[in-house]
XYZ file of C-alpha atoms in Angstrom:
568
model
C -0.011 0.110 -0.039
C 1.540 3.512 -0.744
C -0.111 7.067 -0.617
C 1.646 8.942 -2.892
C 1.497 10.221 -6.687
C 3.806 10.235 -9.439
C 3.870 13.493 -10.713
C 6.523 13.045 -13.417
C 8.522 10.551 -15.272
C 11.794 11.766 -14.250
C 10.599 11.397 -10.599
C 9.535 7.978 -10.819
C 12.642 6.119 -9.403
C 13.461 9.143 -6.714
C 10.062 8.623 -5.339
C 10.035 5.141 -5.477
C 13.260 4.826 -3.571
C 12.351 7.489 -1.345
C 9.046 6.434 -0.195
C 9.640 2.399 -0.124
C 10.357 2.345 3.732
C 7.114 4.580 4.325
C 4.348 2.845 2.625
C 3.856 -0.727 2.412
C 1.772 -3.929 3.061
C 2.308 -7.494 3.691
C 0.202 -10.470 2.079
C -0.401 -13.739 3.213
C -2.214 -16.703 0.691
C -3.150 -20.192 2.291
C -4.285 -22.690 -0.212
C -7.517 -24.567 -0.026
C -5.598 -27.662 0.584
C -3.503 -26.714 3.578
C -5.960 -24.702 5.465
C -7.501 -25.843 8.494
C -11.249 -25.465 6.710
C -10.720 -26.343 3.625
C -11.033 -22.704 2.124
C -8.588 -20.574 0.091
C -7.146 -17.780 2.358
C -6.342 -14.145 1.164
C -4.833 -11.569 3.864
C -3.110 -8.300 3.750
C -2.333 -5.758 5.855
C -2.943 -2.186 4.718
C -0.171 -0.249 5.805
C -0.285 3.935 5.724
C 2.280 6.631 5.667
C 1.089 7.870 9.360
C -0.604 6.240 12.282
C -4.000 7.975 12.372
C -5.819 6.765 9.003
C -9.431 6.123 9.172
C -11.264 3.437 6.978
C -14.695 2.308 6.562
C -16.593 -0.690 5.528
C -19.556 -0.743 3.447
C -21.975 -2.731 1.377
C -21.949 -1.212 -2.763
C -25.247 -2.362 -4.155
C -26.005 -4.135 -7.427
C -26.976 -1.503 -10.353
C -29.225 -2.933 -12.944
C -28.958 -1.411 -16.517
C -27.911 2.153 -15.890
C -25.698 3.610 -18.430
C -23.295 6.205 -18.694
C -21.554 5.624 -14.871
C -17.854 5.545 -14.628
C -15.368 4.777 -11.414
C -13.194 7.897 -11.499
C -9.570 8.573 -9.874
C -8.573 11.894 -8.346
C -5.272 11.548 -10.880
C -7.846 11.974 -14.062
C -8.074 8.414 -14.530
C -11.742 7.338 -15.481
C -13.131 3.856 -16.172
C -16.508 3.364 -17.935
C -18.647 0.957 -16.059
C -20.951 -1.567 -17.969
C -24.573 -0.778 -17.750
C -25.031 -3.492 -14.931
C -22.680 -3.706 -11.597
C -22.305 -6.496 -9.221
C -22.945 -5.950 -5.378
C -19.791 -6.025 -3.066
C -18.193 -4.853 -0.026
C -15.221 -2.862 0.237
C -13.048 -1.045 2.692
C -12.443 2.314 1.796
C -10.486 5.445 2.896
C -12.520 8.230 4.944
C -14.228 10.535 1.855
C -12.047 13.734 2.034
C -8.649 12.000 2.496
C -8.209 13.214 -1.104
C -6.309 10.325 -2.583
C -8.961 8.224 -4.183
C -11.387 5.276 -2.783
C -8.951 2.871 -2.081
C -11.219 0.134 -1.569
C -8.283 -2.186 0.047
C -10.449 -5.334 -0.186
C -13.657 -6.786 -1.642
C -15.932 -9.673 -1.835
C -18.562 -9.501 -4.506
C -21.856 -11.545 -5.269
C -20.149 -13.829 -7.761
C -17.786 -15.058 -5.061
C -14.837 -12.910 -6.414
C -12.433 -11.728 -3.716
C -9.942 -9.252 -4.471
C -7.017 -7.936 -2.119
C -5.232 -5.069 -3.783
C -2.711 -3.926 -3.302
C 1.266 -4.709 -2.035
C 3.006 -1.825 -3.582
C 6.599 -3.248 -5.188
C 9.123 -1.648 -6.939
C 11.063 -2.422 -10.579
C 14.408 -2.120 -11.351
C 15.379 1.644 -12.502
C 16.404 0.361 -16.008
C 12.860 -0.967 -16.251
C 11.306 2.343 -15.295
C 13.611 3.886 -17.936
C 12.611 1.873 -20.622
C 8.457 1.424 -19.702
C 7.959 4.309 -17.134
C 4.722 4.401 -15.008
C 2.151 6.397 -16.788
C 0.781 9.404 -14.915
C -2.921 9.796 -14.878
C -3.476 6.078 -15.603
C -4.721 2.912 -13.471
C -3.570 3.059 -9.697
C -4.521 0.948 -6.486
C -6.681 3.595 -5.635
C -9.381 2.343 -8.223
C -8.404 -1.057 -9.689
C -10.047 -3.156 -6.617
C -13.252 -1.503 -7.211
C -13.033 -1.816 -10.614
C -12.667 -5.553 -10.549
C -15.161 -6.032 -7.718
C -18.091 -4.048 -9.763
C -17.409 -5.990 -12.977
C -16.179 -9.229 -12.753
C -17.203 -12.966 -11.768
C -13.887 -14.823 -11.626
C -10.372 -14.247 -10.972
C -9.323 -14.928 -14.430
C -11.665 -12.575 -15.607
C -10.369 -9.920 -13.488
C -6.765 -10.399 -14.438
C -7.859 -9.706 -18.093
C -9.499 -6.810 -17.203
C -6.743 -5.708 -15.434
C -4.070 -6.446 -18.151
C -6.142 -4.871 -20.926
C -6.398 -1.735 -19.015
C -2.477 -1.874 -18.252
C -1.899 -2.377 -21.760
C -3.962 0.298 -23.181
C -3.662 3.009 -20.761
C -0.682 2.192 -18.670
C -0.162 1.774 -14.671
C 0.763 4.578 -12.434
C 2.390 2.510 -10.142
C 3.899 -1.081 -9.413
C 1.303 -3.252 -7.521
C 0.839 -7.025 -6.561
C -2.567 -7.992 -6.666
C -4.236 -11.236 -4.763
C -7.620 -12.865 -6.563
C -9.531 -15.657 -5.955
C -13.017 -17.264 -6.744
C -14.299 -20.335 -5.500
C -12.295 -22.500 -8.200
C -9.000 -20.679 -8.283
C -6.430 -18.101 -6.724
C -4.149 -15.824 -8.876
C -1.140 -13.618 -8.178
C -0.934 -10.681 -10.629
C 2.444 -8.479 -10.666
C 2.627 -4.987 -12.604
C 6.179 -4.432 -13.171
C 5.900 -0.966 -15.044
C 4.144 1.341 -17.158
C 2.916 -1.919 -19.389
C 4.553 -4.763 -18.244
C 2.811 -7.471 -16.063
C 2.482 -11.189 -15.240
C 0.326 -13.637 -13.192
C 0.648 -16.826 -11.779
C -2.242 -19.587 -10.616
C -1.674 -20.209 -7.310
C -0.893 -23.540 -5.932
C -4.097 -25.227 -3.576
C -1.276 -27.228 -1.638
C 1.188 -24.141 -0.837
C 1.326 -20.999 1.296
C 2.830 -17.510 0.798
C 3.958 -14.546 2.859
C 5.618 -11.265 1.200
C 6.523 -7.984 1.811
C 6.636 -5.029 -0.667
C 8.537 -7.210 -3.674
C 7.529 -8.851 -6.532
C 7.469 -12.590 -6.060
C 6.706 -14.544 -9.279
C 9.697 -16.807 -9.763
C 10.375 -19.194 -12.467
C 8.196 -19.035 -15.475
C 7.527 -21.652 -18.387
C 5.776 -19.517 -21.002
C 4.004 -22.339 -22.558
C 2.064 -23.269 -19.478
C -0.825 -21.214 -20.310
C -2.886 -22.998 -17.600
C -0.841 -21.455 -14.770
C 0.776 -18.296 -16.307
C -0.501 -15.445 -17.987
C 1.700 -12.323 -19.028
C 2.379 -9.338 -21.605
C 2.988 -10.573 -25.052
C 6.165 -8.780 -25.096
C 7.192 -9.558 -21.609
C 10.210 -12.001 -22.337
C 11.158 -10.211 -25.467
C 11.255 -6.883 -23.593
C 13.491 -8.242 -20.741
C 16.010 -9.852 -23.280
C 16.124 -6.685 -25.766
C 17.310 -4.641 -22.759
C 19.480 -7.099 -21.026
C 17.559 -7.523 -17.754
C 17.174 -11.332 -18.060
C 17.799 -13.560 -15.102
C 17.322 -17.353 -15.266
C 17.366 -19.983 -12.824
C 17.600 -23.425 -14.350
C 17.063 -21.976 -17.693
C 13.877 -20.523 -17.074
C 13.074 -16.721 -16.902
C 13.001 -15.624 -12.842
C 10.444 -12.847 -12.834
C 11.334 -11.255 -9.571
C 14.958 -11.180 -10.307
C 14.498 -9.993 -13.845
C 12.316 -7.161 -13.280
C 12.154 -6.397 -9.366
C 14.760 -4.169 -7.461
C 17.324 -5.989 -5.537
C 16.535 -7.554 -2.063
C 16.579 -5.827 0.832
C 15.929 -5.823 4.677
C 12.926 -3.676 4.538
C 10.851 -6.202 2.518
C 12.448 -9.485 2.617
C 13.062 -9.637 6.256
C 9.141 -10.000 6.278
C 9.164 -12.513 3.566
C 11.417 -14.893 5.515
C 9.584 -14.406 8.480
C 6.217 -15.539 7.199
C 8.266 -18.715 5.691
C 9.798 -19.148 9.259
C 6.044 -19.008 11.032
C 4.491 -20.946 8.579
C 6.882 -23.794 7.542
C 10.314 -23.436 9.886
C 11.508 -26.552 8.722
C 12.357 -25.545 5.069
C 13.659 -21.804 5.998
C 17.181 -21.182 7.473
C 18.563 -17.959 9.148
C 17.819 -14.788 7.434
C 20.212 -13.518 4.425
C 19.104 -10.043 2.810
C 20.315 -10.846 -0.577
C 18.100 -14.238 -0.787
C 15.372 -14.830 -3.241
C 13.158 -16.742 -0.783
C 10.335 -18.822 -2.631
C 6.726 -17.439 -3.192
C 5.403 -20.707 -2.684
C 6.210 -23.659 -0.437
C 4.315 -26.229 1.694
C 3.429 -25.457 5.441
C 4.872 -27.716 8.161
C 0.798 -28.400 9.064
C -2.255 -26.915 8.127
C -2.844 -23.320 8.848
C -5.958 -21.453 10.255
C -7.740 -17.949 9.662
C -6.551 -17.563 13.403
C -2.909 -18.392 12.543
C -2.960 -16.142 9.604
C -4.170 -13.456 11.762
C -1.213 -13.625 14.059
C 1.142 -13.877 11.103
C -0.048 -10.105 10.545
C 0.491 -9.216 14.207
C 4.022 -10.414 13.959
C 7.325 -8.456 15.152
C 9.824 -11.195 14.442
C 9.237 -12.566 18.185
C 11.683 -15.653 18.979
C 14.317 -14.215 16.548
C 17.388 -12.030 17.203
C 15.151 -9.450 15.349
C 12.577 -9.308 18.193
C 11.035 -6.031 18.190
C 11.125 -6.199 22.029
C 14.783 -5.970 21.864
C 15.944 -2.068 22.041
C 18.440 -2.819 18.935
C 15.781 -3.770 16.515
C 13.841 -0.265 16.875
C 14.450 0.600 13.626
C 13.446 -2.403 11.720
C 10.280 -2.731 9.467
C 8.185 -5.507 11.269
C 5.120 -6.955 10.094
C 2.789 -6.007 12.699
C 3.684 -2.042 12.145
C 1.956 0.308 13.976
C 0.901 2.262 11.184
C -1.443 -0.351 10.133
C -5.478 0.938 9.287
C -7.146 -2.074 8.514
C -6.297 -5.610 8.064
C -8.111 -8.584 6.376
C -8.330 -12.107 6.297
C -10.752 -13.475 3.795
C -11.943 -17.274 3.827
C -13.335 -18.157 0.411
C -15.475 -21.176 0.732
C -15.489 -23.692 -2.211
C -18.846 -25.279 -1.601
C -21.065 -22.634 -0.380
C -23.639 -20.540 -2.727
C -21.275 -18.023 -4.566
C -22.958 -15.022 -3.045
C -22.320 -15.971 0.361
C -18.879 -17.900 0.005
C -16.643 -15.293 1.349
C -15.920 -15.241 5.181
C -13.713 -11.734 5.634
C -12.421 -11.315 9.047
C -11.709 -7.470 9.592
C -9.547 -5.532 12.015
C -9.523 -1.906 12.484
C -6.383 -0.259 13.932
C -3.132 -2.092 14.371
C -3.426 -6.055 14.238
C -1.263 -6.332 17.198
C -3.768 -4.846 19.666
C -7.066 -5.082 17.853
C -9.399 -7.741 17.130
C -10.765 -9.564 13.987
C -14.509 -9.428 13.523
C -16.338 -11.792 10.910
C -18.221 -10.502 7.859
C -20.088 -12.841 5.510
C -20.254 -11.790 1.824
C -23.919 -11.303 0.941
C -24.739 -8.933 3.825
C -27.075 -6.277 3.114
C -25.336 -3.534 4.983
C -22.741 -2.503 7.476
C -23.225 -1.452 11.335
C -23.451 2.364 11.623
C -19.683 2.688 13.223
C -18.061 1.302 10.186
C -19.539 4.201 7.919
C -18.282 7.043 10.351
C -16.505 9.143 7.910
C -13.733 12.172 8.471
C -10.360 12.515 8.731
C -10.264 13.803 12.644
C -10.975 11.342 15.511
C -14.542 10.623 16.198
C -15.266 7.573 18.827
C -18.711 6.801 17.311
C -16.660 5.280 14.635
C -15.155 1.724 14.462
C -12.025 2.719 13.243
C -11.323 5.028 16.041
C -12.559 2.976 18.924
C -9.989 0.051 18.228
C -7.202 2.504 17.169
C -7.210 4.353 20.589
C -6.824 1.221 22.296
C -3.759 0.513 20.102
C -2.365 3.774 20.423
C -2.133 3.077 24.170
C -1.383 -0.295 24.641
C 1.672 0.485 22.247
C 3.109 2.938 24.857
C 4.503 0.154 26.730
C 3.940 -3.450 25.147
C 4.827 -5.413 28.078
C 3.125 -3.367 30.921
C 0.159 -1.877 28.921
C 0.008 -4.038 25.486
C 0.012 -7.580 26.758
C -3.133 -7.784 28.754
C -4.963 -6.091 25.667
C -3.648 -8.979 23.161
C -4.683 -11.578 25.648
C -8.078 -10.257 25.953
C -8.588 -10.237 22.199
C -6.809 -13.169 21.492
C -9.656 -15.001 23.796
C -12.413 -13.073 22.177
C -11.562 -13.872 18.593
C -10.953 -17.387 19.386
C -14.648 -17.635 20.729
C -15.951 -15.702 17.488
C -14.145 -18.534 15.709
C -16.038 -21.307 17.232
C -19.173 -19.428 17.274
C -19.192 -18.458 13.693
C -18.826 -22.215 12.727
C -22.066 -22.778 14.385
C -23.574 -19.588 12.240
C -22.301 -20.969 9.002
C -24.495 -23.962 9.466
C -27.481 -21.793 10.181
C -26.786 -19.600 7.143
C -26.655 -22.177 4.850
C -29.428 -24.138 5.934
C -31.636 -20.877 6.054
C -30.100 -20.425 2.233
C -31.408 -23.660 1.053
C -35.006 -22.854 1.847
C -34.809 -18.934 1.236
C -31.903 -16.809 0.257
C -33.345 -13.813 1.215
C -33.935 -14.971 4.601
C -30.160 -16.139 4.729
C -28.682 -12.838 4.044
C -31.140 -11.439 6.359
C -29.521 -13.834 8.835
C -25.972 -12.613 8.374
C -26.877 -9.021 8.046
C -28.245 -9.403 11.322
C -25.616 -11.511 12.948
C -22.840 -8.991 11.547
C -24.818 -5.855 13.654
C -24.894 -7.762 16.437
C -21.361 -8.916 16.611
C -20.020 -5.266 15.555
C -22.124 -3.492 18.040
C -21.062 -5.821 20.937
C -17.250 -5.364 19.961
C -17.379 -1.625 19.601
C -19.107 -1.827 23.613
C -16.404 -4.142 24.169
C -13.819 -1.832 22.905
C -15.050 1.079 24.642
C -15.170 -0.610 28.048
C -11.479 -2.026 27.602
C -10.146 1.351 26.735
C -11.903 2.750 29.814
C -10.113 0.170 31.466
C -6.629 0.793 29.984
C -7.018 4.665 30.286
C -7.512 4.691 33.963
C -4.736 1.993 34.429
C -2.173 4.342 32.317
C -3.614 7.483 34.278
C -3.294 5.631 37.501
C 0.296 4.973 37.151
C 1.277 8.276 35.068
C 4.468 9.993 37.035
C 5.475 7.009 38.718
C 7.251 3.646 38.485
C 4.905 1.287 36.498
C 5.460 -1.749 38.849
C 5.023 0.306 41.672
C 1.087 -0.223 41.897
C 1.392 -4.202 41.230
C 1.625 -6.002 38.097
C 0.919 -5.046 34.263
C -2.357 -4.265 32.944
C -5.081 -6.821 33.250
C -8.617 -6.370 31.322
C -11.855 -6.989 32.675
C -14.449 -9.359 30.978
C -18.332 -9.023 32.008
C -19.370 -12.406 33.854
C -21.954 -13.320 31.097
C -19.113 -13.180 28.326
C -16.791 -15.016 30.684
C -19.587 -17.763 31.200
C -20.262 -18.130 27.457
C -16.668 -18.210 26.612
C -15.774 -20.832 28.740
C -19.103 -22.799 28.868
C -20.554 -22.149 32.287
C -24.066 -21.777 33.331
C -24.618 -18.645 34.909
C -26.832 -18.013 38.118
C -27.476 -15.020 40.379
C -28.858 -15.913 43.872
C -30.194 -12.912 45.548
C -30.393 -13.554 48.887
C -26.448 -13.621 49.491
C -25.715 -11.597 46.373
C -23.449 -14.433 45.047
C -22.928 -15.315 41.383
C -22.284 -18.877 40.410
C -20.558 -20.185 37.591
C -21.293 -24.032 36.811
C -19.769 -26.405 34.687
C -20.400 -30.304 35.406
C -18.891 -30.746 39.078
C -17.282 -27.513 39.323
C -18.863 -24.501 40.955
C -17.509 -20.974 41.532
C -19.086 -18.600 44.215
C -18.339 -14.870 43.759
C -19.504 -11.558 45.346
C -18.749 -8.318 43.374
C -16.548 -6.314 45.700
C -15.135 -9.655 47.388
C -11.502 -10.224 46.682
C -12.079 -13.965 47.490
C -13.902 -16.688 45.783
C -15.154 -19.760 46.630
C -14.935 -22.950 44.234
C -16.149 -26.564 44.586
C -14.217 -29.228 42.395
C -15.458 -32.943 42.610
C -16.859 -32.051 46.131
C -13.834 -30.459 47.353
C -14.465 -26.701 48.418
C -11.332 -24.420 48.626
C -10.993 -20.656 48.207
C -9.048 -18.680 45.786
C -8.102 -14.648 45.422
C -8.630 -12.514 42.358
C -5.765 -10.471 41.075
C -8.496 -7.417 41.092
C -11.713 -7.276 42.759
C -14.714 -8.061 40.570
C -17.014 -4.768 40.259
C -20.154 -3.803 39.165
C -20.544 -1.246 36.279
C -23.721 -0.118 34.925
C -25.402 -3.155 36.348
C -22.754 -5.526 34.921
C -20.191 -7.603 36.902
C -16.757 -7.614 35.791
C -14.224 -10.263 36.432
C -10.434 -9.770 35.938
C -8.923 -11.579 32.812
C -6.700 -13.411 34.280
C -9.336 -15.572 36.340
C -11.453 -16.017 33.003
C -8.733 -17.347 30.813
C -8.063 -19.810 33.350
C -11.483 -21.138 33.990
């Protein structure tokens, strides 16, 4: 992801070099044969040039037989739409950002999902021969163009290729597309040169801001597409790099490997397939696709996009690594993990997990494609903070948590991790209900998933407000003194009803002695708000324990400390 416009051909490479460390994204792919639930997974963090950048989440309705419409970018590029366009979801910038829509990630009614883009950079000599074209196709518009007009990934590639070959591209991009049958990676190297590869179903990929397609067999038209003059142009100007007598596209067209992007690519490999990657080397061309050591779940992909090189000598917790570019960077604005379900009806076939703020200290919330609308907080517009907006609710927690990751942030991460795991379990049950309803009445199924989206988003926004209040009080209470003077690190609080639901307990209120009981099987906890001690009976044996923080009542809701809840 990048937020700049190329104003003149002569400035192309200067701008590229000066902004490569500012505007960036990280992408993840998981093939359906190696995902935990058999879905194809596309994921990406959208990283900005600044830490505060409002994003929204909206549904764009299908339009039937309306001629004369266009998608217009602020750079002067305009794309004429067909009379009928498709319904899709998107994650756009706030409307007065001034640099285009930047739809980010889309899922449409035909089961097509697109994540765009990961910005990438070509060799200077490539730009000299075929420079980017000012006023042409950019990331800001291309995602929405494909979602509105294409039914398959391959159709999306052909459309983008046609636009780039005829009108040009203003920037280098890497785009991921998937439908229910196949997934593709599409790379734009210069003003007009491009290539695409079908992604294998039994492999995974993680990469930073660099071109990644490796060796290509020009005769393998089932798995590759490319500009008709791609190989001839490279050969004519002496760019061609070969491995095993095959042209290696990343080495042929892309800039040399450097730590800013390549370390993220290496770390992704280390996370998903540690058995097949060694120590990090800057100059290495790490493979685009490789087999994971075990099947990969959407939850694990979320954690990849949070990663700060933990467990390595590059760990972000070490002071000497403060200047490194991590995957889980503080200037993320929206982060999405899209699961494409092969056997589902096309118009409800994608499940998008969406996080606002920074993945490290935010939460991924599920949304089925096919929803009719989005929750009001997702549509709050504007550049400045408005805490009715979902982005700002989650981002302000991140901003506090990252002032001290071990003392403030870990408690936030623990809270959202349990929250996500519970949602992940619940959404699998919801999928069954959605499919059962769809078999009888597709309209009712879409009403159901829209209502589910609203309920999940509303609750998460309320819980985010409570978590922020907890954390802000904790930070203020320790302001001006040593952090450990008033006890240990931040511990979030959890509503007792949520604790019961998450851990499978039955909740009961006993009015006469103001006791709340949590019961599961032969285990019974007895809790009184305001009392630091609790009683527990396990298999007939009675004991007492102490909370780390006294349970309290706020607005009629009893809250328990997170460490107690997580241990239930």
